[in-house]
Amino acid sequence: MQAVKQLDELNTFDKDSKVVVIYPDHGSRYMSKIYSDQWMEDQGFLEANPVEAKQEIQFIK
C-alpha cells in the first residue's frame, strides 16, 4: 500500500488507471501443513535424509 501511495504522489496514475494490491495472510491456517516438517515430508516436499548441496559461486566480469 505504501508503494501505491508513493506512486500516486508522483502522479503515476490517471483517472483510468487500474491498481491491484495483494495482501498476503500470515499463514496461521497452515501451521499443521506447510509449517510442519512432518507434513511436508509426508507430501514428498522434503527428503527424509536431506543432503546439503555445495553451492558454487560464479563470478562474471
mmJSON file of the N, C-alpha and C atoms, coordinates in Angstrom:
{"data_MODEL":{"atom_site":{
"group_PDB":["ATOM","ATOM","ATOM","ATOM","ATOM","ATOM","ATOM","ATOM","ATOM","ATOM","ATOM","ATOM","ATOM","ATOM","ATOM","ATOM","ATOM","ATOM","ATOM","ATOM","ATOM","ATOM","ATOM","ATOM","ATOM","ATOM","ATOM","ATOM","ATOM","ATOM","ATOM","ATOM","ATOM","ATOM","ATOM","ATOM","ATOM","ATOM","ATOM","ATOM","ATOM","ATOM","ATOM","ATOM","ATOM","ATOM","ATOM","ATOM","ATOM","ATOM","ATOM","ATOM","ATOM","ATOM","ATOM","ATOM","ATOM","ATOM","ATOM","ATOM","ATOM","ATOM","ATOM","ATOM","ATOM","ATOM","ATOM","ATOM","ATOM","ATOM","ATOM","ATOM","ATOM","ATOM","ATOM","ATOM","ATOM","ATOM","ATOM","ATOM","ATOM","ATOM","ATOM","ATOM","ATOM","ATOM","ATOM","ATOM","ATOM","ATOM","ATOM","ATOM","ATOM","ATOM","ATOM","ATOM","ATOM","ATOM","ATOM","ATOM","ATOM","ATOM","ATOM","ATOM","ATOM","ATOM","ATOM","ATOM","ATOM","ATOM","ATOM","ATOM","ATOM","ATOM","ATOM","ATOM","ATOM","ATOM","ATOM","ATOM","ATOM","ATOM","ATOM","ATOM","ATOM","ATOM","ATOM","ATOM","ATOM","ATOM","ATOM","ATOM","ATOM","ATOM","ATOM","ATOM","ATOM","ATOM","ATOM","ATOM","ATOM","ATOM","ATOM","ATOM","ATOM","ATOM","ATOM","ATOM","ATOM","ATOM","ATOM","ATOM","ATOM","ATOM","ATOM","ATOM","ATOM","ATOM","ATOM","ATOM","ATOM","ATOM","ATOM","ATOM","ATOM","ATOM","ATOM","ATOM","ATOM","ATOM","ATOM","ATOM","ATOM","ATOM","ATOM","ATOM","ATOM","ATOM","ATOM","ATOM","ATOM","ATOM","ATOM"],
"id":[1,2,3,4,5,6,7,8,9,10,11,12,13,14,15,16,17,18,19,20,21,22,23,24,25,26,27,28,29,30,31,32,33,34,35,36,37,38,39,40,41,42,43,44,45,46,47,48,49,50,51,52,53,54,55,56,57,58,59,60,61,62,63,64,65,66,67,68,69,70,71,72,73,74,75,76,77,78,79,80,81,82,83,84,85,86,87,88,89,90,91,92,93,94,95,96,97,98,99,100,101,102,103,104,105,106,107,108,109,110,111,112,113,114,115,116,117,118,119,120,121,122,123,124,125,126,127,128,129,130,131,132,133,134,135,136,137,138,139,140,141,142,143,144,145,146,147,148,149,150,151,152,153,154,155,156,157,158,159,160,161,162,163,164,165,166,167,168,169,170,171,172,173,174,175,176,177,178,179,180,181,182,183],
"type_symbol":["N","C","C","N","C","C","N","C","C","N","C","C","N","C","C","N","C","C","N","C","C","N","C","C","N","C","C","N","C","C","N","C","C","N","C","C","N","C","C","N","C","C","N","C","C","N","C","C","N","C","C","N","C","C","N","C","C","N","C","C","N","C","C","N","C","C","N","C","C","N","C","C","N","C","C","N","C","C","N","C","C","N","C","C","N","C","C","N","C","C","N","C","C","N","C","C","N","C","C","N","C","C","N","C","C","N","C","C","N","C","C","N","C","C","N","C","C","N","C","C","N","C","C","N","C","C","N","C","C","N","C","C","N","C","C","N","C","C","N","C","C","N","C","C","N","C","C","N","C","C","N","C","C","N","C","C","N","C","C","N","C","C","N","C","C","N","C","C","N","C","C","N","C","C","N","C","C","N","C","C","N","C","C"],
"label_atom_id":["N","CA","C","N","CA","C","N","CA","C","N","CA","C","N","CA","C","N","CA","C","N","CA","C","N","CA","C","N","CA","C","N","CA","C","N","CA","C","N","CA","C","N","CA","C","N","CA","C","N","CA","C","N","CA","C","N","CA","C","N","CA","C","N","CA","C","N","CA","C","N","CA","C","N","CA","C","N","CA","C","N","CA","C","N","CA","C","N","CA","C","N","CA","C","N","CA","C","N","CA","C","N","CA","C","N","CA","C","N","CA","C","N","CA","C","N","CA","C","N","CA","C","N","CA","C","N","CA","C","N","CA","C","N","CA","C","N","CA","C","N","CA","C","N","CA","C","N","CA","C","N","CA","C","N","CA","C","N","CA","C","N","CA","C","N","CA","C","N","CA","C","N","CA","C","N","CA","C","N","CA","C","N","CA","C","N","CA","C","N","CA","C","N","CA","C","N","CA","C","N","CA","C","N","CA","C","N","CA","C","N","CA","C"],
"label_alt_id":[null,null,null,null,null,null,null,null,null,null,null,null,null,null,null,null,null,null,null,null,null,null,null,null,null,null,null,null,null,null,null,null,null,null,null,null,null,null,null,null,null,null,null,null,null,null,null,null,null,null,null,null,null,null,null,null,null,null,null,null,null,null,null,null,null,null,null,null,null,null,null,null,null,null,null,null,null,null,null,null,null,null,null,null,null,null,null,null,null,null,null,null,null,null,null,null,null,null,null,null,null,null,null,null,null,null,null,null,null,null,null,null,null,null,null,null,null,null,null,null,null,null,null,null,null,null,null,null,null,null,null,null,null,null,null,null,null,null,null,null,null,null,null,null,null,null,null,null,null,null,null,null,null,null,null,null,null,null,null,null,null,null,null,null,null,null,null,null,null,null,null,null,null,null,null,null,null,null,null,null,null,null,null],
"label_comp_id":["MET","MET","MET","GLN","GLN","GLN","ALA","ALA","ALA","VAL","VAL","VAL","LYS","LYS","LYS","GLN","GLN","GLN","LEU","LEU","LEU","ASP","ASP","ASP","GLU","GLU","GLU","LEU","LEU","LEU","ASN","ASN","ASN","THR","THR","THR","PHE","PHE","PHE","ASP","ASP","ASP","LYS","LYS","LYS","ASP","ASP","ASP","SER","SER","SER","LYS","LYS","LYS","VAL","VAL","VAL","VAL","VAL","VAL","VAL","VAL","VAL","ILE","ILE","ILE","TYR","TYR","TYR","PRO","PRO","PRO","ASP","ASP","ASP","HIS","HIS","HIS","GLY","GLY","GLY","SER","SER","SER","ARG","ARG","ARG","TYR","TYR","TYR","MET","MET","MET","SER","SER","SER","LYS","LYS","LYS","ILE","ILE","ILE","TYR","TYR","TYR","SER","SER","SER","ASP","ASP","ASP","GLN","GLN","GLN","TRP","TRP","TRP","MET","MET","MET","GLU","GLU","GLU","ASP","ASP","ASP","GLN","GLN","GLN","GLY","GLY","GLY","PHE","PHE","PHE","LEU","LEU","LEU","GLU","GLU","GLU","ALA","ALA","ALA","ASN","ASN","ASN","PRO","PRO","PRO","VAL","VAL","VAL","GLU","GLU","GLU","ALA","ALA","ALA","LYS","LYS","LYS","GLN","GLN","GLN","GLU","GLU","GLU","ILE","ILE","ILE","GLN","GLN","GLN","PHE","PHE","PHE","ILE","ILE","ILE","LYS","LYS","LYS"],
"label_asym_id":["A","A","A","A","A","A","A","A","A","A","A","A","A","A","A","A","A","A","A","A","A","A","A","A","A","A","A","A","A","A","A","A","A","A","A","A","A","A","A","A","A","A","A","A","A","A","A","A","A","A","A","A","A","A","A","A","A","A","A","A","A","A","A","A","A","A","A","A","A","A","A","A","A","A","A","A","A","A","A","A","A","A","A","A","A","A","A","A","A","A","A","A","A","A","A","A","A","A","A","A","A","A","A","A","A","A","A","A","A","A","A","A","A","A","A","A","A","A","A","A","A","A","A","A","A","A","A","A","A","A","A","A","A","A","A","A","A","A","A","A","A","A","A","A","A","A","A","A","A","A","A","A","A","A","A","A","A","A","A","A","A","A","A","A","A","A","A","A","A","A","A","A","A","A","A","A","A","A","A","A","A","A","A"],
"label_entity_id":["1","1","1","1","1","1","1","1","1","1","1","1","1","1","1","1","1","1","1","1","1","1","1","1","1","1","1","1","1","1","1","1","1","1","1","1","1","1","1","1","1","1","1","1","1","1","1","1","1","1","1","1","1","1","1","1","1","1","1","1","1","1","1","1","1","1","1","1","1","1","1","1","1","1","1","1","1","1","1","1","1","1","1","1","1","1","1","1","1","1","1","1","1","1","1","1","1","1","1","1","1","1","1","1","1","1","1","1","1","1","1","1","1","1","1","1","1","1","1","1","1","1","1","1","1","1","1","1","1","1","1","1","1","1","1","1","1","1","1","1","1","1","1","1","1","1","1","1","1","1","1","1","1","1","1","1","1","1","1","1","1","1","1","1","1","1","1","1","1","1","1","1","1","1","1","1","1","1","1","1","1","1","1"],
"label_seq_id":[1,1,1,2,2,2,3,3,3,4,4,4,5,5,5,6,6,6,7,7,7,8,8,8,9,9,9,10,10,10,11,11,11,12,12,12,13,13,13,14,14,14,15,15,15,16,16,16,17,17,17,18,18,18,19,19,19,20,20,20,21,21,21,22,22,22,23,23,23,24,24,24,25,25,25,26,26,26,27,27,27,28,28,28,29,29,29,30,30,30,31,31,31,32,32,32,33,33,33,34,34,34,35,35,35,36,36,36,37,37,37,38,38,38,39,39,39,40,40,40,41,41,41,42,42,42,43,43,43,44,44,44,45,45,45,46,46,46,47,47,47,48,48,48,49,49,49,50,50,50,51,51,51,52,52,52,53,53,53,54,54,54,55,55,55,56,56,56,57,57,57,58,58,58,59,59,59,60,60,60,61,61,61],
"pdbx_PDB_ins_code":[null,null,null,null,null,null,null,null,null,null,null,null,null,null,null,null,null,null,null,null,null,null,null,null,null,null,null,null,null,null,null,null,null,null,null,null,null,null,null,null,null,null,null,null,null,null,null,null,null,null,null,null,null,null,null,null,null,null,null,null,null,null,null,null,null,null,null,null,null,null,null,null,null,null,null,null,null,null,null,null,null,null,null,null,null,null,null,null,null,null,null,null,null,null,null,null,null,null,null,null,null,null,null,null,null,null,null,null,null,null,null,null,null,null,null,null,null,null,null,null,null,null,null,null,null,null,null,null,null,null,null,null,null,null,null,null,null,null,null,null,null,null,null,null,null,null,null,null,null,null,null,null,null,null,null,null,null,null,null,null,null,null,null,null,null,null,null,null,null,null,null,null,null,null,null,null,null,null,null,null,null,null,null],
"Cartn_x":[0.826,0.0,0.877,1.986,2.883,3.411,3.744,4.24,3.177,1.944,0.854,0.706,0.792,0.685,1.827,3.044,4.184,4.056,3.623,3.432,2.336,1.302,0.229,0.751,1.621,2.204,3.045,3.584,4.377,3.51,2.188,1.223,1.41,1.699,1.871,0.54,-0.53,-1.845,-2.695,-3.596,-4.585,-5.966,-7.019,-8.379,-8.749,-8.029,-8.328,-7.416,-6.517,-5.583,-6.316,-5.84,-6.355,-5.193,-5.402,-4.355,-4.838,-3.995,-4.318,-3.315,-3.818,-2.962,-3.296,-2.259,-2.455,-1.881,-2.702,-2.271,-2.146,-0.941,-0.805,-1.272,-1.721,-2.09,-0.834,-0.985,0.164,0.445,-0.369,-0.09,-0.549,-1.281,-1.676,-2.586,-3.315,-4.199,-3.419,-2.135,-1.335,-0.328,-0.461,0.516,0.671,-0.416,-0.33,0.102,0.345,0.726,2.101,2.181,3.472,4.487,4.037,4.988,5.316,4.827,5.115,6.068,7.291,8.255,7.724,6.993,6.456,5.445,4.543,3.552,4.239,5.223,5.948,6.664,7.264,7.949,6.951,5.811,4.778,4.25,4.227,3.733,4.816,6.037,7.129,7.874,7.648,8.326,9.715,9.945,11.242,11.816,13.114,13.754,13.866,13.72,13.82,15.222,16.226,17.61,18.204,17.998,18.46,19.981,20.414,21.83,22.123,23.077,23.395,24.233,23.73,24.427,25.418,26.551,27.534,27.117,27.155,26.767,28.026,28.142,29.281,28.993,29.994,29.872,30.493,29.731,30.232,30.467,31.63,31.957,31.896,31.15,31.032,31.629,32.612,33.263,32.755],
"Cartn_y":[-1.173,0.0,1.247,1.178,2.339,2.661,1.632,1.857,2.534,2.124,2.738,4.205,4.479,5.862,6.714,6.146,6.892,7.122,6.095,6.258,7.27,7.291,8.271,9.691,9.875,11.191,11.661,10.699,11.033,11.177,11.161,11.273,10.18,8.971,7.831,7.387,7.583,7.1,8.235,7.858,8.823,8.26,8.927,8.509,7.142,6.667,5.369,4.25,4.558,3.55,2.508,1.306,0.211,-0.266,-0.295,-0.669,-1.873,-2.898,-4.097,-4.21,-4.375,-4.548,-5.906,-6.72,-8.063,-8.076,-8.46,-8.562,-10.045,-10.527,-11.931,-12.111,-13.325,-13.582,-14.006,-14.249,-14.554,-16.045,-16.897,-18.326,-19.128,-18.528,-19.257,-20.453,-20.393,-21.512,-22.694,-22.498,-23.548,-24.155,-23.855,-24.311,-25.829,-26.549,-28.013,-28.593,-27.753,-28.233,-27.719,-26.628,-26.211,-25.82,-25.475,-25.147,-26.377,-27.529,-28.781,-29.601,-29.826,-30.623,-32.026,-32.595,-33.947,-33.972,-33.004,-32.934,-32.732,-31.829,-31.581,-32.848,-33.575,-34.82,-35.864,-35.992,-36.952,-36.653,-35.371,-34.977,-35.037,-35.373,-35.505,-34.216,-33.193,-31.923,-31.877,-32.696,-32.749,-34.143,-34.213,-35.515,-36.036,-37.341,-37.929,-37.718,-37.844,-37.635,-36.536,-35.294,-34.211,-34.219,-33.889,-33.795,-32.342,-31.783,-30.388,-30.28,-29.548,-29.387,-28.24,-28.41,-27.341,-26.353,-25.107,-24.068,-23.419,-23.445,-22.808,-21.327,-20.542,-19.101,-18.782,-18.153,-17.794,-16.294,-15.94,-14.535,-14.208,-13.188,-12.757,-11.363,-11.212,-9.905,-9.228],
"Cartn_z":[0.0,0.0,0.0,0.723,0.76,-0.631,-1.403,-2.765,-3.623,-3.481,-4.252,-3.862,-2.562,-2.115,-2.673,-2.667,-3.186,-4.691,-5.417,-6.862,-7.158,-6.34,-6.519,-6.316,-5.333,-5.088,-6.275,-7.036,-8.218,-9.471,-9.274,-10.368,-11.425,-10.956,-11.848,-12.448,-11.708,-12.127,-12.679,-13.58,-14.041,-13.697,-14.168,-13.806,-14.374,-15.4,-15.998,-15.494,-14.574,-14.059,-13.223,-13.35,-12.521,-11.653,-10.355,-9.412,-8.623,-8.551,-7.787,-6.648,-5.439,-4.27,-3.668,-3.44,-2.869,-1.465,-0.513,0.87,1.25,1.516,1.929,3.379,3.68,5.068,5.836,7.112,7.956,8.085,7.507,7.474,8.673,9.591,10.797,10.477,9.361,8.997,8.442,8.189,7.57,8.537,9.819,10.807,10.814,10.572,10.61,9.27,8.287,6.961,6.573,5.822,5.27,6.337,7.542,8.596,9.442,9.015,9.703,8.844,9.327,8.574,8.305,9.264,9.077,7.936,7.899,6.822,5.479,5.426,4.183,3.711,4.639,4.289,3.789,4.464,4.051,2.651,2.266,0.951,-0.117,0.273,-0.68,-0.97,-0.15,-0.372,0.262,1.248,1.915,1.784,1.671,1.647,3.076,3.241,4.571,5.14,4.296,4.698,3.812,4.184,3.32,3.167,1.966,1.667,1.331,2.043,1.799,0.534,-0.423,-1.696,-1.588,-2.237,-2.27,-3.348,-2.999,-3.94,-4.491,-5.809,-6.448,-6.639,-6.425,-6.642,-7.979,-8.839,-10.162,-10.214,-10.707,-10.88,-12.358,-12.692,-14.088,-14.169,-15.081,-15.233,-16.479],
"occupancy":[1.0,1.0,1.0,1.0,1.0,1.0,1.0,1.0,1.0,1.0,1.0,1.0,1.0,1.0,1.0,1.0,1.0,1.0,1.0,1.0,1.0,1.0,1.0,1.0,1.0,1.0,1.0,1.0,1.0,1.0,1.0,1.0,1.0,1.0,1.0,1.0,1.0,1.0,1.0,1.0,1.0,1.0,1.0,1.0,1.0,1.0,1.0,1.0,1.0,1.0,1.0,1.0,1.0,1.0,1.0,1.0,1.0,1.0,1.0,1.0,1.0,1.0,1.0,1.0,1.0,1.0,1.0,1.0,1.0,1.0,1.0,1.0,1.0,1.0,1.0,1.0,1.0,1.0,1.0,1.0,1.0,1.0,1.0,1.0,1.0,1.0,1.0,1.0,1.0,1.0,1.0,1.0,1.0,1.0,1.0,1.0,1.0,1.0,1.0,1.0,1.0,1.0,1.0,1.0,1.0,1.0,1.0,1.0,1.0,1.0,1.0,1.0,1.0,1.0,1.0,1.0,1.0,1.0,1.0,1.0,1.0,1.0,1.0,1.0,1.0,1.0,1.0,1.0,1.0,1.0,1.0,1.0,1.0,1.0,1.0,1.0,1.0,1.0,1.0,1.0,1.0,1.0,1.0,1.0,1.0,1.0,1.0,1.0,1.0,1.0,1.0,1.0,1.0,1.0,1.0,1.0,1.0,1.0,1.0,1.0,1.0,1.0,1.0,1.0,1.0,1.0,1.0,1.0,1.0,1.0,1.0,1.0,1.0,1.0,1.0,1.0,1.0,1.0,1.0,1.0,1.0,1.0,1.0],
"B_iso_or_equiv":[0.0,0.0,0.0,0.0,0.0,0.0,0.0,0.0,0.0,0.0,0.0,0.0,0.0,0.0,0.0,0.0,0.0,0.0,0.0,0.0,0.0,0.0,0.0,0.0,0.0,0.0,0.0,0.0,0.0,0.0,0.0,0.0,0.0,0.0,0.0,0.0,0.0,0.0,0.0,0.0,0.0,0.0,0.0,0.0,0.0,0.0,0.0,0.0,0.0,0.0,0.0,0.0,0.0,0.0,0.0,0.0,0.0,0.0,0.0,0.0,0.0,0.0,0.0,0.0,0.0,0.0,0.0,0.0,0.0,0.0,0.0,0.0,0.0,0.0,0.0,0.0,0.0,0.0,0.0,0.0,0.0,0.0,0.0,0.0,0.0,0.0,0.0,0.0,0.0,0.0,0.0,0.0,0.0,0.0,0.0,0.0,0.0,0.0,0.0,0.0,0.0,0.0,0.0,0.0,0.0,0.0,0.0,0.0,0.0,0.0,0.0,0.0,0.0,0.0,0.0,0.0,0.0,0.0,0.0,0.0,0.0,0.0,0.0,0.0,0.0,0.0,0.0,0.0,0.0,0.0,0.0,0.0,0.0,0.0,0.0,0.0,0.0,0.0,0.0,0.0,0.0,0.0,0.0,0.0,0.0,0.0,0.0,0.0,0.0,0.0,0.0,0.0,0.0,0.0,0.0,0.0,0.0,0.0,0.0,0.0,0.0,0.0,0.0,0.0,0.0,0.0,0.0,0.0,0.0,0.0,0.0,0.0,0.0,0.0,0.0,0.0,0.0,0.0,0.0,0.0,0.0,0.0,0.0],
"pdbx_formal_charge":[null,null,null,null,null,null,null,null,null,null,null,null,null,null,null,null,null,null,null,null,null,null,null,null,null,null,null,null,null,null,null,null,null,null,null,null,null,null,null,null,null,null,null,null,null,null,null,null,null,null,null,null,null,null,null,null,null,null,null,null,null,null,null,null,null,null,null,null,null,null,null,null,null,null,null,null,null,null,null,null,null,null,null,null,null,null,null,null,null,null,null,null,null,null,null,null,null,null,null,null,null,null,null,null,null,null,null,null,null,null,null,null,null,null,null,null,null,null,null,null,null,null,null,null,null,null,null,null,null,null,null,null,null,null,null,null,null,null,null,null,null,null,null,null,null,null,null,null,null,null,null,null,null,null,null,null,null,null,null,null,null,null,null,null,null,null,null,null,null,null,null,null,null,null,null,null,null,null,null,null,null,null,null],
"auth_seq_id":[1,1,1,2,2,2,3,3,3,4,4,4,5,5,5,6,6,6,7,7,7,8,8,8,9,9,9,10,10,10,11,11,11,12,12,12,13,13,13,14,14,14,15,15,15,16,16,16,17,17,17,18,18,18,19,19,19,20,20,20,21,21,21,22,22,22,23,23,23,24,24,24,25,25,25,26,26,26,27,27,27,28,28,28,29,29,29,30,30,30,31,31,31,32,32,32,33,33,33,34,34,34,35,35,35,36,36,36,37,37,37,38,38,38,39,39,39,40,40,40,41,41,41,42,42,42,43,43,43,44,44,44,45,45,45,46,46,46,47,47,47,48,48,48,49,49,49,50,50,50,51,51,51,52,52,52,53,53,53,54,54,54,55,55,55,56,56,56,57,57,57,58,58,58,59,59,59,60,60,60,61,61,61],
"auth_comp_id":["MET","MET","MET","GLN","GLN","GLN","ALA","ALA","ALA","VAL","VAL","VAL","LYS","LYS","LYS","GLN","GLN","GLN","LEU","LEU","LEU","ASP","ASP","ASP","GLU","GLU","GLU","LEU","LEU","LEU","ASN","ASN","ASN","THR","THR","THR","PHE","PHE","PHE","ASP","ASP","ASP","LYS","LYS","LYS","ASP","ASP","ASP","SER","SER","SER","LYS","LYS","LYS","VAL","VAL","VAL","VAL","VAL","VAL","VAL","VAL","VAL","ILE","ILE","ILE","TYR","TYR","TYR","PRO","PRO","PRO","ASP","ASP","ASP","HIS","HIS","HIS","GLY","GLY","GLY","SER","SER","SER","ARG","ARG","ARG","TYR","TYR","TYR","MET","MET","MET","SER","SER","SER","LYS","LYS","LYS","ILE","ILE","ILE","TYR","TYR","TYR","SER","SER","SER","ASP","ASP","ASP","GLN","GLN","GLN","TRP","TRP","TRP","MET","MET","MET","GLU","GLU","GLU","ASP","ASP","ASP","GLN","GLN","GLN","GLY","GLY","GLY","PHE","PHE","PHE","LEU","LEU","LEU","GLU","GLU","GLU","ALA","ALA","ALA","ASN","ASN","ASN","PRO","PRO","PRO","VAL","VAL","VAL","GLU","GLU","GLU","ALA","ALA","ALA","LYS","LYS","LYS","GLN","GLN","GLN","GLU","GLU","GLU","ILE","ILE","ILE","GLN","GLN","GLN","PHE","PHE","PHE","ILE","ILE","ILE","LYS","LYS","LYS"],
"auth_asym_id":["A","A","A","A","A","A","A","A","A","A","A","A","A","A","A","A","A","A","A","A","A","A","A","A","A","A","A","A","A","A","A","A","A","A","A","A","A","A","A","A","A","A","A","A","A","A","A","A","A","A","A","A","A","A","A","A","A","A","A","A","A","A","A","A","A","A","A","A","A","A","A","A","A","A","A","A","A","A","A","A","A","A","A","A","A","A","A","A","A","A","A","A","A","A","A","A","A","A","A","A","A","A","A","A","A","A","A","A","A","A","A","A","A","A","A","A","A","A","A","A","A","A","A","A","A","A","A","A","A","A","A","A","A","A","A","A","A","A","A","A","A","A","A","A","A","A","A","A","A","A","A","A","A","A","A","A","A","A","A","A","A","A","A","A","A","A","A","A","A","A","A","A","A","A","A","A","A","A","A","A","A","A","A"],
"auth_atom_id":["N","CA","C","N","CA","C","N","CA","C","N","CA","C","N","CA","C","N","CA","C","N","CA","C","N","CA","C","N","CA","C","N","CA","C","N","CA","C","N","CA","C","N","CA","C","N","CA","C","N","CA","C","N","CA","C","N","CA","C","N","CA","C","N","CA","C","N","CA","C","N","CA","C","N","CA","C","N","CA","C","N","CA","C","N","CA","C","N","CA","C","N","CA","C","N","CA","C","N","CA","C","N","CA","C","N","CA","C","N","CA","C","N","CA","C","N","CA","C","N","CA","C","N","CA","C","N","CA","C","N","CA","C","N","CA","C","N","CA","C","N","CA","C","N","CA","C","N","CA","C","N","CA","C","N","CA","C","N","CA","C","N","CA","C","N","CA","C","N","CA","C","N","CA","C","N","CA","C","N","CA","C","N","CA","C","N","CA","C","N","CA","C","N","CA","C","N","CA","C","N","CA","C","N","CA","C","N","CA","C","N","CA","C"],
"pdbx_PDB_model_num":[1,1,1,1,1,1,1,1,1,1,1,1,1,1,1,1,1,1,1,1,1,1,1,1,1,1,1,1,1,1,1,1,1,1,1,1,1,1,1,1,1,1,1,1,1,1,1,1,1,1,1,1,1,1,1,1,1,1,1,1,1,1,1,1,1,1,1,1,1,1,1,1,1,1,1,1,1,1,1,1,1,1,1,1,1,1,1,1,1,1,1,1,1,1,1,1,1,1,1,1,1,1,1,1,1,1,1,1,1,1,1,1,1,1,1,1,1,1,1,1,1,1,1,1,1,1,1,1,1,1,1,1,1,1,1,1,1,1,1,1,1,1,1,1,1,1,1,1,1,1,1,1,1,1,1,1,1,1,1,1,1,1,1,1,1,1,1,1,1,1,1,1,1,1,1,1,1,1,1,1,1,1,1]
}}}
